[in-house]
């Protein structure tokens, strides 16, 4: 019962480098989400996807790119990492994305940009 | 006004105490309401959904007042294992009801 997994769990990179965070779910959920969590801000939505090849911006999309070629995978790429992108990143999924639908979170990736 | 506001906390209570958390939200179009729990350095997990009629799950009771745009969570007979951060969560409203807005959370520490 793998559920939803994220890799890597910890990552240290340098300013300007490209970084990709992976998210994989085994439930065949339609919707997937990427959040970042920072002290003083709580969880903020970066991007979400309603299905394969359908993605949309959330609250804080600048500096991030997503793709979803397969239902089970939803990678998040930082094209040119900045220090302000140091954060904990959570991936989540939900069956239908409808009101009342529970979102299930992965364990998170702690990213440090030096 | 922030979209979802919670008690600032932290709440430090003894075992067996009753503790209440409050939350207000700004978007009257929101249809779904939840409490999530987040343990230190872990992912958020659904604690319970919140319904207009109120709902109870063991020692936990959640209430919703749509007119006042107010949500509450009551924990009775606190256990050490209840120590965590509690996140008030509201659907974003409009055409993206499945998108969630998270409060910053209220930290609870239950002491022996």
Short mmCIF file of C-alpha atoms in Angstrom, two decimals:
data_model
loop_
_atom_site.label_atom_id
_atom_site.label_comp_id
_atom_site.label_asym_id
_atom_site.label_seq_id
_atom_site.Cartn_x
_atom_site.Cartn_y
_atom_site.Cartn_z
CA UNK A 1 0.00 0.00 0.00
CA UNK A 2 2.36 2.73 -1.22
CA UNK A 3 -0.23 5.52 -1.46
CA UNK A 4 1.49 8.74 -2.35
CA UNK A 5 5.25 9.09 -2.33
CA UNK A 6 7.66 11.94 -2.90
CA UNK A 7 11.31 11.98 -3.84
CA UNK A 8 13.78 13.09 -2.87
CA UNK A 9 12.82 13.61 0.78
CA UNK A 10 15.65 16.07 1.28
CA UNK A 11 17.46 18.19 -1.28
CA UNK A 12 20.12 20.87 -1.06
CA UNK A 13 20.86 22.83 -4.21
CA UNK A 14 22.39 26.11 -5.29
CA UNK A 15 20.82 29.25 -6.64
CA UNK A 16 20.24 29.04 -10.37
CA UNK A 17 20.13 25.27 -10.64
CA UNK A 18 17.18 23.34 -12.00
CA UNK A 19 15.53 20.99 -9.52
CA UNK A 20 12.75 18.46 -10.07
CA UNK A 21 10.67 17.10 -7.23
CA UNK A 22 8.83 13.86 -7.93
CA UNK A 23 5.38 12.80 -6.80
CA UNK A 24 3.82 9.39 -7.43
CA UNK A 25 0.45 8.02 -6.34
CA UNK A 26 -0.89 4.50 -6.63
CA UNK A 27 -4.60 5.22 -6.14
CA UNK A 28 -5.37 6.43 -9.68
CA UNK A 29 -6.73 9.65 -8.21
CA UNK A 30 -7.69 12.20 -10.85
CA UNK A 31 -6.53 15.30 -9.02
CA UNK A 32 -3.03 16.07 -7.84
CA UNK A 33 -1.68 19.16 -6.10
CA UNK A 34 1.60 20.77 -5.16
CA UNK A 35 1.88 22.94 -2.06
CA UNK A 36 4.67 24.71 -0.29
CA UNK A 37 4.70 25.25 3.46
CA UNK A 38 6.63 28.09 5.04
CA UNK A 39 6.66 29.50 8.55
CA UNK A 40 4.16 32.30 8.79
CA UNK A 41 2.32 31.33 5.62
CA UNK A 42 0.85 27.93 6.12
CA UNK A 43 0.28 25.71 3.08
CA UNK A 44 0.00 27.50 -0.26
CA UNK A 45 -1.07 25.92 -3.53
CA UNK A 46 1.50 26.11 -6.34
CA UNK A 47 -0.14 24.09 -9.14
CA UNK A 48 -2.79 21.46 -9.49
CA UNK A 49 -3.87 18.97 -12.11
CA UNK A 50 -7.34 17.63 -12.81
CA UNK A 51 -6.12 14.78 -15.03
CA UNK A 52 -3.25 13.78 -17.28
CA UNK A 53 -2.22 16.70 -19.48
CA UNK A 54 -4.46 19.15 -17.59
CA UNK A 55 -2.73 21.52 -15.19
CA UNK A 56 -3.58 24.91 -13.70
CA UNK A 57 -1.96 27.55 -11.57
CA UNK A 58 -2.55 27.93 -7.88
CA UNK A 59 -1.76 30.80 -5.57
CA UNK A 60 2.04 30.91 -5.99
CA UNK A 61 3.04 29.44 -9.39
CA UNK A 62 5.88 31.79 -10.37
CA UNK A 63 9.23 30.04 -10.82
CA UNK A 64 7.67 26.57 -11.04
CA UNK A 65 6.73 24.27 -13.89
CA UNK A 66 4.63 21.12 -13.75
CA UNK A 67 3.70 18.36 -16.13
CA UNK A 68 1.43 15.36 -15.94
CA UNK A 69 1.94 12.91 -18.75
CA UNK A 70 0.68 9.99 -16.65
CA UNK A 71 -2.11 9.96 -14.09
CA UNK A 72 0.14 8.63 -11.34
CA UNK A 73 3.00 11.13 -11.65
CA UNK A 74 3.07 14.87 -11.09
CA UNK A 75 6.61 16.28 -11.09
CA UNK A 76 7.36 19.83 -10.00
CA UNK A 77 10.35 21.62 -11.54
CA UNK A 78 12.08 24.71 -10.25
CA UNK A 79 13.60 26.05 -13.45
CA UNK A 80 16.20 28.28 -11.77
CA UNK A 81 16.09 27.85 -8.01
CA UNK A 82 16.14 30.91 -5.77
CA UNK A 83 16.66 31.17 -2.02
CA UNK A 84 13.05 32.19 -1.58
CA UNK A 85 12.09 28.73 -2.82
CA UNK A 86 13.62 27.12 0.24
CA UNK A 87 10.62 25.40 1.73
CA UNK A 88 8.88 22.13 2.47
CA UNK A 89 6.98 20.90 -0.58
CA UNK A 90 3.97 18.63 -0.25
CA UNK A 91 2.26 16.75 -3.02
CA UNK A 92 -1.35 15.69 -2.54
CA UNK A 93 -4.02 13.81 -4.43
CA UNK A 94 -7.79 13.46 -4.30
CA UNK A 95 -10.19 11.12 -6.09
CA UNK A 96 -12.27 13.69 -7.95
CA UNK A 97 -11.23 17.14 -6.79
CA UNK A 98 -14.80 17.95 -5.89
CA UNK A 99 -16.07 19.86 -2.90
CA UNK A 100 -15.82 17.69 0.17
CA UNK A 101 -13.13 15.50 -1.34
CA UNK A 102 -10.33 14.59 1.03
CA UNK A 103 -6.82 15.41 -0.07
CA UNK A 104 -4.13 12.85 0.80
CA UNK A 105 -0.65 14.20 1.28
CA UNK A 106 2.74 12.75 0.58
CA UNK A 107 5.50 12.90 3.22
CA UNK A 108 7.02 16.08 1.82
CA UNK A 109 10.34 17.18 0.35
CA UNK A 110 12.53 19.55 2.35
CA UNK A 111 14.33 21.76 -0.16
CA UNK A 112 17.16 24.11 0.74
CA UNK A 113 18.48 26.55 -1.85
CA UNK A 114 21.87 28.00 -0.96
CA UNK B 1 -8.64 40.08 5.81
CA UNK B 2 -6.85 36.74 5.41
CA UNK B 3 -8.90 33.98 3.81
CA UNK B 4 -8.68 31.60 6.75
CA UNK B 5 -7.72 32.85 10.18
CA UNK B 6 -7.09 30.74 13.24
CA UNK B 7 -6.33 31.27 16.90
CA UNK B 8 -2.63 32.10 17.08
CA UNK B 9 -1.79 29.55 19.80
CA UNK B 10 0.21 27.80 21.04
CA UNK B 11 -2.15 26.06 23.43
CA UNK B 12 -0.44 24.33 26.33
CA UNK B 13 -2.88 22.17 28.29
CA UNK B 14 -2.70 19.35 30.84
CA UNK B 15 -3.89 15.85 30.03
CA UNK B 16 -7.62 15.53 30.45
CA UNK B 17 -8.34 19.16 29.65
CA UNK B 18 -10.90 20.37 27.15
CA UNK B 19 -9.55 22.71 24.49
CA UNK B 20 -11.32 24.66 21.75
CA UNK B 21 -9.92 26.05 18.52
CA UNK B 22 -11.65 28.71 16.45
CA UNK B 23 -11.37 29.66 12.83
CA UNK B 24 -12.97 32.27 10.56
CA UNK B 25 -13.06 32.31 6.79
CA UNK B 26 -13.68 35.14 4.35
CA UNK B 27 -15.15 33.47 1.23
CA UNK B 28 -18.89 33.05 1.63
CA UNK B 29 -18.91 30.83 -1.50
CA UNK B 30 -16.90 28.12 0.26
CA UNK B 31 -18.82 24.87 0.50
CA UNK B 32 -16.53 22.45 2.28
CA UNK B 33 -14.79 22.72 5.60
CA UNK B 34 -12.27 20.51 7.34
CA UNK B 35 -9.88 20.17 10.20
CA UNK B 36 -6.53 18.62 9.34
CA UNK B 37 -3.91 17.54 11.83
CA UNK B 38 -0.18 17.93 11.22
CA UNK B 39 2.41 16.33 13.45
CA UNK B 40 5.85 17.88 13.68
CA UNK B 41 7.77 17.47 10.42
CA UNK B 42 5.01 15.30 8.94
CA UNK B 43 2.35 15.74 6.32
CA UNK B 44 -1.14 17.06 7.06
CA UNK B 45 -3.83 14.42 7.53
CA UNK B 46 -7.58 14.81 7.57
CA UNK B 47 -8.96 14.86 11.11
CA UNK B 48 -12.58 15.46 10.24
CA UNK B 49 -14.92 17.20 7.88
CA UNK B 50 -17.19 19.90 9.29
CA UNK B 51 -20.91 20.01 8.55
CA UNK B 52 -23.53 22.65 9.21
CA UNK B 53 -25.31 20.30 11.60
CA UNK B 54 -22.13 19.80 13.57
CA UNK B 55 -20.39 16.49 13.86
CA UNK B 56 -18.66 14.44 16.49
CA UNK B 57 -15.97 11.79 16.29
CA UNK B 58 -15.13 10.38 19.69
CA UNK B 59 -13.53 13.14 21.73
CA UNK B 60 -13.59 15.58 18.82
CA UNK B 61 -16.53 17.86 17.95
CA UNK B 62 -16.60 20.25 15.01
CA UNK B 63 -19.10 23.03 14.45
CA UNK B 64 -19.81 25.30 11.49
CA UNK B 65 -21.68 28.59 11.52
CA UNK B 66 -22.17 29.70 7.93
CA UNK B 67 -23.82 32.99 8.85
CA UNK B 68 -20.81 34.06 10.91
CA UNK B 69 -18.32 32.21 8.67
CA UNK B 70 -16.93 30.53 11.75
CA UNK B 71 -15.63 27.02 12.40
CA UNK B 72 -14.67 25.43 15.68
CA UNK B 73 -13.02 22.27 16.94
CA UNK B 74 -13.46 21.00 20.50
CA UNK B 75 -11.21 18.33 21.94
CA UNK B 76 -12.37 16.73 25.18
CA UNK B 77 -10.23 14.71 27.60
CA UNK B 78 -6.98 15.69 25.86
CA UNK B 79 -4.34 13.00 25.42
CA UNK B 80 -0.59 13.38 25.03
CA UNK B 81 -1.04 12.00 21.51
CA UNK B 82 -3.26 14.97 20.61
CA UNK B 83 -0.18 17.19 20.58
CA UNK B 84 0.06 18.50 17.02
CA UNK B 85 -0.79 21.48 14.87
CA UNK B 86 -4.44 21.73 13.84
CA UNK B 87 -5.17 23.27 10.48
CA UNK B 88 -8.50 24.85 9.63
CA UNK B 89 -9.18 24.22 5.94
CA UNK B 90 -11.83 25.68 3.65
CA UNK B 91 -12.65 25.02 0.01
CA UNK B 92 -11.72 27.91 -2.26
CA UNK B 93 -15.21 28.45 -3.61
CA UNK B 94 -16.39 29.25 -7.10
CA UNK B 95 -15.49 26.77 -9.83
CA UNK B 96 -12.61 25.19 -7.95
CA UNK B 97 -14.36 23.88 -4.89
CA UNK B 98 -11.87 21.02 -4.63
CA UNK B 99 -9.04 23.48 -4.09
CA UNK B 100 -8.36 24.08 -0.43
CA UNK B 101 -7.29 27.13 1.53
CA UNK B 102 -5.32 26.32 4.67
CA UNK B 103 -5.10 28.34 7.83
CA UNK B 104 -1.68 28.76 9.37
CA UNK B 105 -2.53 26.29 12.08
CA UNK B 106 -2.78 26.28 15.85
CA UNK B 107 -0.23 24.31 17.81
CA UNK B 108 -1.47 22.19 20.68
CA UNK B 109 0.83 20.78 23.32
CA UNK B 110 -0.69 18.41 25.88
CA UNK B 111 1.42 17.98 28.98
CA UNK B 112 1.38 15.13 31.52
#
